[in-house]
Coordinates of C-alpha atoms in Angstrom, one line a residue:
Chain L
M1 CA 0.0 0.0 0.0
T2 CA 1.4 3.4 -0.9
V3 CA 1.8 5.4 2.2
T4 CA 3.4 8.5 0.9
A5 CA 3.1 9.6 -2.7
P6 CA 6.4 8.8 -4.5
D7 CA 8.2 11.6 -6.2
L8 CA 8.2 12.0 -9.9
T9 CA 11.8 10.9 -10.3
T10 CA 11.0 7.6 -8.6
L11 CA 8.0 7.1 -10.9
H12 CA 10.2 7.8 -13.9
Q13 CA 12.7 5.2 -12.7
H14 CA 9.9 2.6 -12.4
A15 CA 8.6 3.5 -15.9
H16 CA 12.1 3.1 -17.3
R17 CA 12.6 -0.3 -15.8
I18 CA 9.2 -1.5 -16.9
R19 CA 10.0 -0.4 -20.5
E20 CA 13.4 -2.2 -20.3
R21 CA 11.6 -5.4 -19.3
I22 CA 9.0 -5.1 -22.0
V23 CA 11.7 -4.8 -24.6
D24 CA 13.5 -7.8 -23.1
V25 CA 10.4 -10.0 -23.2
C26 CA 9.8 -9.0 -26.8
A27 CA 13.3 -10.1 -27.6
G28 CA 12.4 -13.6 -26.4
P29 CA 11.7 -16.5 -28.8
E30 CA 8.0 -15.6 -29.4
G31 CA 8.3 -11.9 -29.5
G32 CA 5.2 -10.1 -28.2
H33 CA 2.7 -7.2 -28.3
L34 CA 5.4 -4.5 -28.0
G35 CA 3.6 -1.4 -29.2
G36 CA 0.5 -1.5 -27.1
S37 CA 2.5 -2.5 -24.0
L38 CA 4.9 0.5 -24.4
S39 CA 2.1 3.0 -25.0
L40 CA 0.6 2.1 -21.6
V41 CA 3.7 2.3 -19.4
E42 CA 2.9 5.7 -18.0
V43 CA -0.7 4.7 -17.2
L44 CA 0.5 1.5 -15.5
T45 CA 3.2 3.2 -13.6
A46 CA 0.9 5.9 -12.3
L47 CA -1.7 3.4 -11.2
Y48 CA 0.5 0.8 -9.6
F49 CA 3.1 3.1 -8.0
D50 CA 0.9 6.0 -6.9
V51 CA -2.8 6.0 -7.5
M52 CA -4.1 2.5 -6.7
R53 CA -4.4 1.1 -3.2
V54 CA -2.9 -2.3 -3.8
D55 CA -0.4 -4.5 -1.9
P56 CA 1.3 -7.5 -3.4
D57 CA 1.4 -9.0 0.1
R58 CA -2.3 -8.7 0.6
L59 CA -3.8 -10.1 -2.6
D60 CA -7.1 -11.0 -1.0
D61 CA -7.7 -7.6 0.7
P62 CA -11.4 -7.1 0.0
D63 CA -11.0 -3.3 -0.2
R64 CA -8.0 -3.4 -2.6
D65 CA -8.4 -1.4 -5.8
I66 CA -9.1 -3.5 -8.9
F67 CA -7.2 -3.3 -12.1
L68 CA -8.5 -4.9 -15.3
L69 CA -6.6 -5.0 -18.5
S70 CA -9.4 -5.1 -21.0
K71 CA -6.9 -4.8 -23.8
G72 CA -5.4 -8.1 -22.7
H73 CA -2.9 -8.3 -25.5
A74 CA -0.8 -5.8 -23.5
G75 CA -0.2 -8.6 -21.1
I76 CA 3.5 -8.1 -21.3
G77 CA 3.1 -4.5 -20.1
L78 CA 1.1 -5.7 -17.2
Y79 CA 3.4 -8.5 -16.3
C80 CA 6.4 -6.2 -16.3
T81 CA 4.6 -3.7 -14.1
L82 CA 3.5 -6.4 -11.7
A83 CA 7.1 -7.7 -11.5
E84 CA 8.4 -4.1 -10.8
R85 CA 5.7 -3.7 -8.2
G86 CA 6.8 -6.9 -6.4
Y87 CA 4.0 -9.3 -7.2
F88 CA 6.6 -11.8 -8.3
D89 CA 10.3 -12.1 -9.1
P90 CA 11.2 -10.2 -12.3
A91 CA 13.4 -13.2 -13.2
E92 CA 10.1 -15.1 -13.9
L93 CA 9.5 -12.9 -16.9
A94 CA 12.2 -14.9 -18.8
G95 CA 9.5 -17.7 -18.7
Y96 CA 7.1 -15.7 -21.0
A97 CA 5.5 -17.9 -23.6
R98 CA 7.7 -20.9 -22.6
S99 CA 6.0 -24.2 -22.9
G100 CA 4.6 -25.3 -19.5
G101 CA 4.9 -21.8 -18.0
R102 CA 2.1 -19.6 -16.8
F103 CA 2.9 -16.4 -18.8
M104 CA 0.7 -16.5 -21.8
A105 CA 0.2 -13.5 -24.1
H106 CA -3.1 -12.7 -22.5
P107 CA -3.3 -12.5 -18.7
T108 CA -4.7 -15.3 -16.6
R109 CA -5.5 -15.5 -12.9
S110 CA -2.6 -17.9 -12.2
I111 CA -0.4 -14.8 -12.2
P112 CA -0.4 -12.9 -8.9
G113 CA -2.1 -9.6 -9.3
V114 CA -4.2 -10.5 -12.3
E115 CA -7.8 -10.1 -11.2
M116 CA -9.5 -11.5 -14.3
P117 CA -8.4 -13.2 -17.5
T118 CA -8.8 -10.9 -20.5
G119 CA -7.9 -11.0 -24.2
S120 CA -11.1 -11.3 -26.1
L121 CA -11.7 -7.6 -26.5
G122 CA -14.7 -5.8 -25.0
H123 CA -15.1 -7.8 -21.8
G124 CA -13.3 -5.5 -19.3
P125 CA -16.0 -2.8 -18.9
A126 CA -18.8 -5.2 -17.9
L127 CA -16.4 -7.0 -15.5
A128 CA -15.5 -3.6 -14.1
I129 CA -19.2 -2.8 -13.5
G130 CA -19.4 -6.0 -11.5
F131 CA -16.5 -5.1 -9.3
A132 CA -17.7 -1.6 -8.9
M133 CA -21.2 -2.6 -8.0
A134 CA -19.9 -5.2 -5.6
A135 CA -18.0 -2.4 -3.8
R136 CA -21.0 -0.2 -3.7
L137 CA -23.2 -2.9 -2.1
A138 CA -20.5 -3.8 0.4
G139 CA -19.8 -0.2 1.3
S140 CA -16.2 -0.5 0.2
K141 CA -14.1 2.4 -0.9
R142 CA -12.6 0.3 -3.6
T143 CA -12.0 1.9 -7.0
T144 CA -12.1 -0.2 -10.1
Y145 CA -9.8 0.7 -13.0
V146 CA -10.2 -0.8 -16.5
V147 CA -7.8 -0.1 -19.4
L148 CA -9.1 -0.3 -22.9
G149 CA -7.4 -0.2 -26.3
D150 CA -8.7 2.3 -28.7
G151 CA -9.3 -0.3 -31.4
E152 CA -11.2 -2.2 -28.8
L153 CA -13.8 0.5 -28.8
Q154 CA -15.0 -1.0 -32.0
E155 CA -16.5 -3.9 -30.0
G156 CA -20.2 -3.3 -29.3
S157 CA -20.0 -4.8 -25.8
V158 CA -17.9 -1.8 -24.8
W159 CA -20.8 0.6 -25.4
E160 CA -23.3 -1.8 -23.9
A161 CA -21.3 -1.6 -20.7
A162 CA -20.6 2.1 -21.1
M163 CA -24.3 2.8 -21.1
G164 CA -24.8 0.4 -18.2
A165 CA -22.1 1.9 -16.0
A166 CA -23.5 5.5 -16.5
G167 CA -27.0 4.2 -15.8
L168 CA -25.9 2.8 -12.5
G169 CA -24.0 6.0 -11.7
L170 CA -20.8 4.2 -10.8
D171 CA -18.4 6.9 -9.9
N172 CA -16.1 4.3 -8.3
L173 CA -15.2 3.1 -11.8
V174 CA -12.4 4.7 -13.9
A175 CA -11.7 3.7 -17.5
V176 CA -8.6 4.5 -19.4
V177 CA -8.5 4.5 -23.2
D178 CA -5.1 3.9 -24.6
R179 CA -5.6 6.2 -27.6
N180 CA -2.6 5.4 -29.7
G181 CA -4.5 5.7 -32.9
L182 CA -3.4 2.3 -34.3
Q183 CA -4.8 -1.1 -34.4
L184 CA -3.3 -4.3 -35.9
T185 CA -3.4 -3.4 -39.6
G186 CA -3.4 0.4 -39.6
G187 CA -4.9 3.6 -38.2
T188 CA -8.2 3.4 -36.3
E189 CA -9.6 6.3 -38.2
S190 CA -9.1 4.7 -41.6
I191 CA -10.4 1.3 -40.5
C192 CA -13.4 2.2 -38.3
R193 CA -13.5 5.8 -37.1
L194 CA -13.5 6.4 -33.4
E195 CA -13.4 10.2 -33.1
P196 CA -14.6 12.2 -31.4
V197 CA -13.7 9.6 -28.8
G198 CA -14.2 11.9 -25.8
E199 CA -17.5 13.2 -27.1
R200 CA -18.8 9.7 -27.6
W201 CA -18.1 8.7 -23.9
R202 CA -19.5 12.0 -22.7
S203 CA -22.7 11.3 -24.6
F204 CA -23.0 8.0 -22.8
G205 CA -22.9 9.8 -19.5
W206 CA -19.3 9.5 -18.5
S207 CA -17.0 12.2 -17.1
V208 CA -14.2 12.6 -19.6
T209 CA -10.7 13.9 -19.3
E210 CA -8.1 13.9 -22.1
V211 CA -4.3 13.8 -21.4
D212 CA -1.0 13.2 -23.0
G213 CA -0.7 9.6 -22.1
Q214 CA 3.1 9.6 -22.1
D215 CA 3.2 12.5 -19.6
L216 CA 3.6 10.6 -16.4
E217 CA 2.8 13.6 -14.1
G218 CA -0.3 14.5 -16.1
V219 CA -1.6 10.9 -16.2
R220 CA -0.9 10.5 -12.5
D221 CA -2.6 13.8 -11.6
A222 CA -5.7 13.0 -13.7
L223 CA -6.1 9.5 -12.3
A224 CA -5.5 10.5 -8.8
S225 CA -8.2 13.2 -8.9
A226 CA -10.9 10.9 -10.3
P227 CA -13.9 10.8 -10.0
W228 CA -14.2 14.2 -11.6
E229 CA -17.9 14.4 -11.3
P230 CA -20.0 12.7 -8.6
G231 CA -22.4 10.1 -9.9
R232 CA -20.6 9.5 -13.1
P233 CA -18.0 7.0 -14.1
S234 CA -14.8 8.5 -15.3
V235 CA -12.8 7.9 -18.5
L236 CA -9.3 9.1 -19.2
V237 CA -8.6 9.3 -22.9
A238 CA -4.8 9.0 -22.9
R239 CA -3.3 10.2 -26.1
T240 CA -0.3 7.9 -26.5
T241 CA 2.2 6.7 -29.1
K242 CA 2.1 3.0 -29.9
G243 CA 5.6 1.7 -29.3
A244 CA 6.6 4.8 -27.2
G245 CA 10.3 4.7 -26.2
V246 CA 11.5 2.5 -29.1
P247 CA 12.0 5.0 -32.0
F248 CA 12.3 2.6 -34.8
V249 CA 8.8 1.2 -34.3
A250 CA 7.1 4.0 -32.4
G251 CA 3.9 5.3 -34.1
T252 CA 3.8 2.5 -36.7
P253 CA 1.4 -0.4 -37.1
R254 CA 4.3 -2.8 -37.2
S255 CA 5.0 -2.1 -33.5
H256 CA 1.8 -4.2 -32.7
Y257 CA 3.6 -7.5 -32.5
V258 CA 7.4 -7.6 -32.6
A259 CA 10.0 -10.2 -32.1
L260 CA 13.1 -8.1 -31.6
N261 CA 16.3 -9.7 -32.9
E262 CA 19.6 -9.2 -31.1
R263 CA 20.6 -6.1 -32.9
Q264 CA 17.1 -4.5 -32.5
H265 CA 17.0 -5.4 -28.9
A266 CA 20.4 -3.7 -28.3
R267 CA 19.1 -0.6 -30.2
A268 CA 15.9 -0.5 -28.2
R269 CA 17.7 -0.8 -24.9
S270 CA 20.2 1.9 -26.0
A271 CA 17.3 4.3 -27.0
L272 CA 15.7 3.7 -23.6
R273 CA 18.9 4.5 -21.8
R274 CA 19.4 7.7 -23.8
A275 CA 15.8 8.8 -23.0
A276 CA 16.2 8.1 -19.3
G277 CA 19.4 10.0 -19.3
G278 CA 17.8 12.9 -21.0
D279 CA 15.0 12.8 -18.5
R280 CA 17.4 13.0 -15.6
N281 CA 19.5 15.7 -17.2
G282 CA 16.4 17.6 -18.2
Chain V
M1 CA -49.2 -29.5 -6.6
A2 CA -51.0 -27.7 -9.3
D3 CA -49.1 -27.3 -12.6
A4 CA -47.2 -24.1 -12.9
S5 CA -44.2 -22.8 -14.8
T6 CA -40.7 -23.5 -13.6
R7 CA -39.7 -19.9 -14.1
H8 CA -42.3 -18.7 -11.7
A9 CA -41.3 -21.4 -9.2
Y10 CA -37.8 -20.0 -9.4
R11 CA -39.0 -16.5 -9.0
D12 CA -41.1 -17.3 -5.9
R13 CA -38.3 -19.4 -4.3
L14 CA -35.6 -16.8 -4.9
A15 CA -37.9 -14.1 -3.4
E16 CA -38.0 -16.2 -0.2
L17 CA -34.3 -17.1 -0.1
L18 CA -32.5 -14.0 -1.3
P19 CA -33.3 -11.9 1.8
Q20 CA -32.0 -14.7 4.0
H21 CA -28.7 -15.0 2.1
P22 CA -26.9 -11.7 2.4
R23 CA -24.3 -12.2 -0.4
T24 CA -26.9 -13.1 -3.1
V25 CA -28.0 -10.6 -5.7
C26 CA -30.5 -10.8 -8.5
I27 CA -29.6 -9.1 -11.8
D28 CA -32.3 -8.8 -14.4
T29 CA -32.3 -7.8 -18.0
D30 CA -35.8 -6.3 -18.2
T31 CA -37.3 -9.8 -18.4
G32 CA -40.4 -8.8 -16.5
L33 CA -40.1 -11.9 -14.3
F34 CA -39.3 -9.7 -11.3
T35 CA -40.3 -6.2 -10.1
G36 CA -37.9 -6.0 -7.2
S37 CA -40.7 -5.7 -4.7
E38 CA -40.6 -9.5 -4.2
F39 CA -37.4 -9.1 -2.2
G40 CA -38.9 -6.7 0.4
D41 CA -36.2 -5.0 2.5
A42 CA -33.5 -6.7 0.3
G43 CA -34.7 -4.9 -2.7
S44 CA -31.4 -3.1 -3.1
R45 CA -29.9 -6.4 -4.1
Y46 CA -32.2 -6.6 -7.2
L47 CA -30.8 -4.8 -10.2
N48 CA -32.6 -4.4 -13.5
I49 CA -29.8 -3.3 -15.8
G50 CA -31.7 -3.2 -19.0
I51 CA -31.6 -5.3 -22.2
A52 CA -27.9 -6.1 -22.1
E53 CA -26.9 -9.7 -21.9
H54 CA -23.2 -9.3 -22.4
N55 CA -23.1 -6.7 -19.8
L56 CA -25.2 -9.0 -17.5
M57 CA -22.7 -11.9 -17.7
G58 CA -19.6 -9.8 -17.3
M59 CA -21.1 -7.8 -14.5
A60 CA -22.2 -11.0 -12.7
A61 CA -18.6 -12.3 -13.1
G62 CA -17.1 -9.2 -11.6
M63 CA -19.5 -9.4 -8.6
A64 CA -18.9 -13.1 -8.1
A65 CA -15.2 -12.5 -8.2
S66 CA -15.8 -10.0 -5.4
G67 CA -17.6 -12.6 -3.2
W68 CA -21.2 -12.2 -4.3
M69 CA -23.5 -14.8 -5.7
P70 CA -25.5 -13.4 -8.6
F71 CA -28.7 -15.0 -9.9
V72 CA -29.0 -13.6 -13.4
N73 CA -32.1 -13.6 -15.5
T74 CA -32.5 -13.8 -19.3
M75 CA -33.9 -16.1 -21.8
A76 CA -32.1 -19.3 -22.7
A77 CA -31.5 -18.2 -26.2
F78 CA -29.8 -15.0 -25.1
A79 CA -27.8 -16.7 -22.3
A80 CA -26.4 -19.5 -24.4
S81 CA -26.0 -17.9 -27.8
R82 CA -25.9 -14.1 -27.6
A83 CA -23.8 -14.0 -24.4
A84 CA -22.0 -17.3 -24.9
E85 CA -18.5 -15.8 -25.0
S86 CA -19.1 -13.9 -21.8
V87 CA -20.4 -17.0 -20.1
K88 CA -17.4 -18.9 -21.4
I89 CA -14.6 -16.5 -20.5
D90 CA -15.9 -14.4 -17.7
I91 CA -17.8 -17.0 -15.8
A92 CA -16.9 -20.6 -16.7
Y93 CA -13.2 -20.0 -17.2
N94 CA -13.0 -18.5 -13.7
A95 CA -15.4 -21.1 -12.2
L96 CA -17.4 -18.3 -10.6
P97 CA -20.6 -19.0 -8.7
V98 CA -23.0 -17.2 -11.1
R99 CA -26.5 -18.7 -11.4
I100 CA -27.7 -18.3 -15.0
M101 CA -31.5 -18.7 -14.7
A102 CA -32.5 -19.1 -18.4
T103 CA -36.2 -19.0 -19.1
H104 CA -38.0 -19.9 -22.4
G105 CA -35.9 -23.0 -22.7
G106 CA -36.5 -25.5 -25.6
L107 CA -39.7 -24.8 -27.5
S108 CA -41.4 -23.2 -24.6
A109 CA -41.2 -19.7 -26.3
G110 CA -43.9 -21.2 -28.6
Y111 CA -45.3 -18.7 -31.0
L112 CA -42.6 -16.1 -30.2
G113 CA -40.6 -18.0 -32.8
P114 CA -37.1 -19.3 -33.4
T115 CA -35.5 -16.1 -32.3
H116 CA -36.7 -16.8 -28.8
Q117 CA -36.6 -20.6 -28.9
S118 CA -33.5 -22.3 -27.5
L119 CA -32.6 -25.7 -29.0
E120 CA -28.8 -25.4 -28.7
D121 CA -28.3 -24.2 -25.2
L122 CA -27.7 -27.5 -23.6
A123 CA -25.0 -28.3 -26.2
V124 CA -23.3 -24.9 -25.6
M125 CA -23.4 -25.1 -21.8
R126 CA -22.4 -28.8 -21.7
A127 CA -19.3 -28.0 -23.6
L128 CA -18.0 -25.6 -21.0
P129 CA -15.6 -26.8 -18.2
N130 CA -16.7 -26.0 -14.6
M131 CA -20.4 -25.5 -15.6
T132 CA -23.2 -27.4 -14.0
V133 CA -26.2 -27.8 -16.3
V134 CA -29.6 -28.6 -14.9
V135 CA -33.1 -28.8 -16.4
P136 CA -35.7 -29.1 -13.6
A137 CA -38.6 -31.2 -14.7
D138 CA -41.2 -29.4 -12.5
T139 CA -41.8 -26.7 -10.0
A140 CA -40.8 -28.8 -7.0
A141 CA -37.5 -29.6 -8.6
T142 CA -37.0 -25.9 -9.5
R143 CA -37.5 -24.8 -5.9
A144 CA -35.1 -27.5 -4.7
L145 CA -32.6 -26.3 -7.3
V146 CA -32.7 -22.8 -6.0
D147 CA -32.0 -24.1 -2.5
T148 CA -29.1 -26.2 -3.8
A149 CA -27.7 -23.3 -5.8
M150 CA -27.0 -21.4 -2.5
D151 CA -24.2 -23.8 -1.8
L152 CA -23.2 -25.2 -5.2
P153 CA -19.6 -24.5 -6.2
G154 CA -18.9 -22.9 -9.6
P155 CA -21.4 -21.7 -12.2
L156 CA -24.8 -23.1 -12.8
Y157 CA -26.9 -23.0 -15.9
A158 CA -30.6 -23.7 -15.2
R159 CA -33.0 -24.2 -18.2
L160 CA -36.4 -23.0 -17.2
G161 CA -39.7 -22.8 -19.1
R162 CA -42.2 -20.1 -19.8
K163 CA -45.8 -21.3 -19.2
A164 CA -47.2 -23.9 -16.9
T165 CA -46.0 -27.4 -17.6
P166 CA -47.0 -30.7 -15.9
D167 CA -45.7 -31.4 -12.5
L168 CA -44.3 -34.9 -11.5
P169 CA -46.5 -36.9 -9.2
D170 CA -46.1 -35.9 -5.5
D171 CA -44.5 -39.2 -4.7
A172 CA -41.7 -38.8 -7.3
G173 CA -39.4 -37.3 -4.7
L174 CA -36.8 -34.6 -5.5
P175 CA -33.9 -35.0 -7.9
V176 CA -30.4 -34.4 -6.7
V177 CA -28.0 -32.3 -8.7
G178 CA -25.5 -34.6 -10.5
T179 CA -27.6 -37.7 -10.4
V180 CA -30.4 -39.1 -12.5
Q181 CA -33.8 -39.6 -10.9
R182 CA -35.3 -43.0 -11.5
L183 CA -39.1 -42.6 -11.8
R184 CA -40.0 -46.2 -12.5
T185 CA -38.2 -49.5 -13.3
G186 CA -38.9 -52.0 -16.1
P187 CA -36.7 -54.7 -17.7
D188 CA -37.0 -54.1 -21.4
V189 CA -36.2 -50.5 -22.4
L190 CA -34.9 -47.3 -20.8
I191 CA -36.5 -43.9 -21.5
A192 CA -34.2 -41.1 -20.5
A193 CA -35.8 -37.6 -20.6
T194 CA -35.0 -34.1 -19.6
G195 CA -37.3 -31.2 -19.0
P196 CA -41.0 -31.0 -18.0
Y197 CA -42.8 -32.2 -21.1
P198 CA -40.2 -34.8 -22.1
V199 CA -40.3 -36.4 -18.7
H200 CA -44.1 -36.3 -18.7
Y201 CA -44.2 -37.9 -22.1
A202 CA -41.7 -40.5 -21.0
Q203 CA -44.0 -41.5 -18.2
Q204 CA -47.0 -41.6 -20.5
A205 CA -45.1 -43.7 -23.0
A206 CA -44.1 -46.1 -20.2
D207 CA -47.8 -46.6 -19.3
T208 CA -48.7 -47.3 -22.9
L209 CA -45.7 -49.7 -23.3
A210 CA -46.7 -51.5 -20.2
G211 CA -50.1 -52.2 -21.8
L212 CA -48.2 -53.6 -24.8
G213 CA -46.2 -55.9 -22.6
V214 CA -43.0 -53.9 -22.6
G215 CA -41.5 -52.8 -19.3
A216 CA -39.7 -49.5 -19.3
T217 CA -37.4 -47.8 -16.8
V218 CA -37.9 -44.0 -16.8
L219 CA -35.1 -41.6 -15.9
N220 CA -35.4 -37.9 -15.3
V221 CA -32.0 -36.7 -16.4
H222 CA -32.2 -33.6 -14.3
T223 CA -28.5 -32.7 -14.6
L224 CA -26.8 -32.7 -18.0
R225 CA -23.4 -31.8 -16.6
P226 CA -21.8 -33.3 -14.7
F227 CA -23.4 -36.3 -16.4
D228 CA -24.3 -39.2 -14.2
V229 CA -22.5 -41.9 -16.2
A230 CA -22.9 -44.5 -13.5
G231 CA -26.6 -43.8 -13.1
L232 CA -27.2 -44.1 -16.8
L233 CA -25.2 -47.3 -17.2
D234 CA -27.0 -48.8 -14.3
A235 CA -30.4 -48.0 -15.6
A236 CA -29.5 -49.1 -19.2
A237 CA -28.0 -52.4 -18.1
G238 CA -29.8 -55.3 -19.8
T239 CA -32.2 -53.1 -21.8
R240 CA -32.8 -53.6 -25.5
L241 CA -33.1 -49.9 -26.3
V242 CA -32.4 -46.6 -24.7
V243 CA -34.7 -43.7 -25.9
A244 CA -33.6 -40.2 -25.1
V245 CA -36.3 -37.5 -25.1
E246 CA -35.6 -33.8 -25.1
E247 CA -36.5 -30.4 -26.5
H248 CA -33.2 -29.7 -28.2
W249 CA -31.6 -30.3 -31.5
H250 CA -29.9 -33.7 -31.7
C251 CA -26.4 -32.2 -31.7
G252 CA -25.0 -31.9 -28.2
G253 CA -28.0 -32.4 -26.1
L254 CA -29.3 -35.3 -23.9
G255 CA -29.5 -37.8 -26.8
A256 CA -25.9 -37.0 -27.7
A257 CA -24.8 -37.4 -24.1
V258 CA -26.6 -40.7 -23.8
A259 CA -25.2 -42.0 -27.1
E260 CA -21.7 -40.9 -26.2
T261 CA -21.8 -42.5 -22.8
L262 CA -23.3 -45.8 -24.0
A263 CA -21.0 -46.1 -27.0
E264 CA -18.0 -45.6 -24.8
H265 CA -18.9 -47.8 -21.9
Q266 CA -21.8 -50.1 -22.6
P267 CA -22.9 -50.3 -26.3
T268 CA -26.7 -50.3 -26.4
P269 CA -29.1 -49.3 -29.3
V270 CA -30.2 -45.7 -28.9
A271 CA -33.1 -43.8 -30.4
R272 CA -33.2 -40.0 -30.1
I273 CA -36.5 -38.0 -29.8
G274 CA -35.8 -34.3 -30.1
M275 CA -36.0 -31.4 -32.4
P276 CA -35.2 -32.4 -36.0
D277 CA -32.6 -30.5 -37.9
T278 CA -34.7 -27.4 -38.6
F279 CA -35.8 -24.1 -37.1
A280 CA -39.5 -24.1 -36.3
Q281 CA -41.3 -23.3 -39.5
H282 CA -44.6 -22.0 -38.2
A283 CA -46.3 -20.5 -35.2
G284 CA -47.6 -22.7 -32.5
S285 CA -48.0 -23.0 -28.7
H286 CA -45.4 -25.0 -26.8
E287 CA -47.5 -28.1 -27.0
D288 CA -48.4 -27.6 -30.6
L289 CA -44.8 -27.4 -31.6
L290 CA -43.9 -30.5 -29.6
T291 CA -46.6 -32.4 -31.3
H292 CA -45.7 -31.1 -34.8
Y293 CA -42.0 -32.1 -34.3
R294 CA -43.0 -35.4 -32.7
I295 CA -41.5 -34.8 -29.3
T296 CA -44.4 -36.8 -27.8
A297 CA -45.3 -39.9 -25.9
D298 CA -46.4 -41.5 -29.1
A299 CA -43.1 -40.9 -30.7
V300 CA -41.4 -42.7 -27.8
V301 CA -43.8 -45.6 -28.1
D302 CA -43.2 -45.8 -31.8
A303 CA -39.5 -45.8 -31.4
V304 CA -39.6 -48.7 -28.9
M305 CA -42.1 -50.8 -30.8
S306 CA -40.4 -50.4 -34.2
R307 CA -37.2 -51.6 -32.5
I308 CA -38.9 -54.6 -31.0
T309 CA -40.7 -55.4 -34.2
R310 CA -37.4 -55.3 -36.1
E311 CA -35.8 -57.6 -33.5
R312 CA -38.7 -60.1 -33.9
K313 CA -38.3 -60.1 -37.6
A314 CA -34.6 -60.6 -37.4
P315 CA -33.6 -64.3 -38.0

């Protein structure tokens, strides 16, 4: 449980190590969903190291905040964050996608800290309603966080739940849309237009805030101040870059699923080091 | 007991039990089965979330993962087809204690038509690991099922009807989840049935067969999953034919379960009485449709007698 808010430098250090581990896992034999994991790092860092009331040593705490990765294909991003947060030994990440291991591309509950299995898109929001309603009935102060991909918003079940959550007035529910603008084969706007994303959520009865999703401080401040309107669920539209931190794939559809070869892995790690150094110097 | 519908039996029993079980909730999708006032002071644990079956199943999973026991209400067609993926991934995969109370099962939707009939639900639900699948044959069994559901581990799919259906005789006793209920014993054939009309017709057929000198054992296969293999094999032992009777397409339902089990363990001739390979082609009441598609006592008798006639003709 976070007792005192960590300073921004510490948060950046966590984010840097999470990115390094994501890159390392995607250099493994199966590769992985690199781009959509990297775009989420600031959101995951803010939630797990500042905003959420969670404790790896008290997994069954009935009042713990709940995190659901509705865009389950960013499992690597979540695993690397959970490892950094102390849910399991980071050395276990080397077992990603290994036969007989527990780390599959999409999260399962066999991994400490994973509340629900996800991967088939569009399930997280309804699950989140259940966790949020359970908290309301129990009188718990739990907040439920659910992270969606932007391409995922093309699933109808997202909007069924969006309507339902607003109808129930669940202001203990916070959604984040990882608005990186890309899905597997191209741009969201050319495949199935999503804009105006914020207006769409607002019209469904949600309180909406938009933020630069790679701005750790801005993301943290926005999430920490939710709910922004009493009686409404909150959605943070995080404008992100798919593949953020790895320049040779960032902002491109090919970042979606990458198996980094040895040379690419070294280039990626080097770019992350440079960026971290720049942050510290800047 | 006067004949009534199994869905109303469920409603009435849940209205009695929910207030006594503080972790239960009832989530409705505007089915009209409940108003909320049934639950009295516990009315805050009744939620009508609107016409949203994916949302229903996911929400129920989230609540169950938080320690609640949701009874969720929709029609069988929408539980097993429309919301199938949410049932599979959110509920069954996590083995969560969600009670899916699915009304309008089989052909009971009658003239509402094939959009509201459910002739595949047992196949879908039987396929899912962790799921318990029950078809109560009458109101007493439905009430008993609600009682049992309060302690049953994992998810439950209960197929309920729409309008009044025949009750079993008062001396039939109550079925137990996971076991077949033997309603009578005869040496020649086994009639295995699931659901109110099929079980009723199985009993009628057994009466007719007795008059023709054929002794029939009748099983109410109340639980489709886990399937009571030992109970079926025991009842089928020594019989010349096993007839399965159900309101379901042949694929994946009771007849399939019976045939699979016997083929694997104790080969016995099987005849399947169920919905032929078609959507209902015209309007009709529940009973009209059963008669039209030959899910009847006569169909059972014919299946048995044609088998016996063939055996007699065989050299």
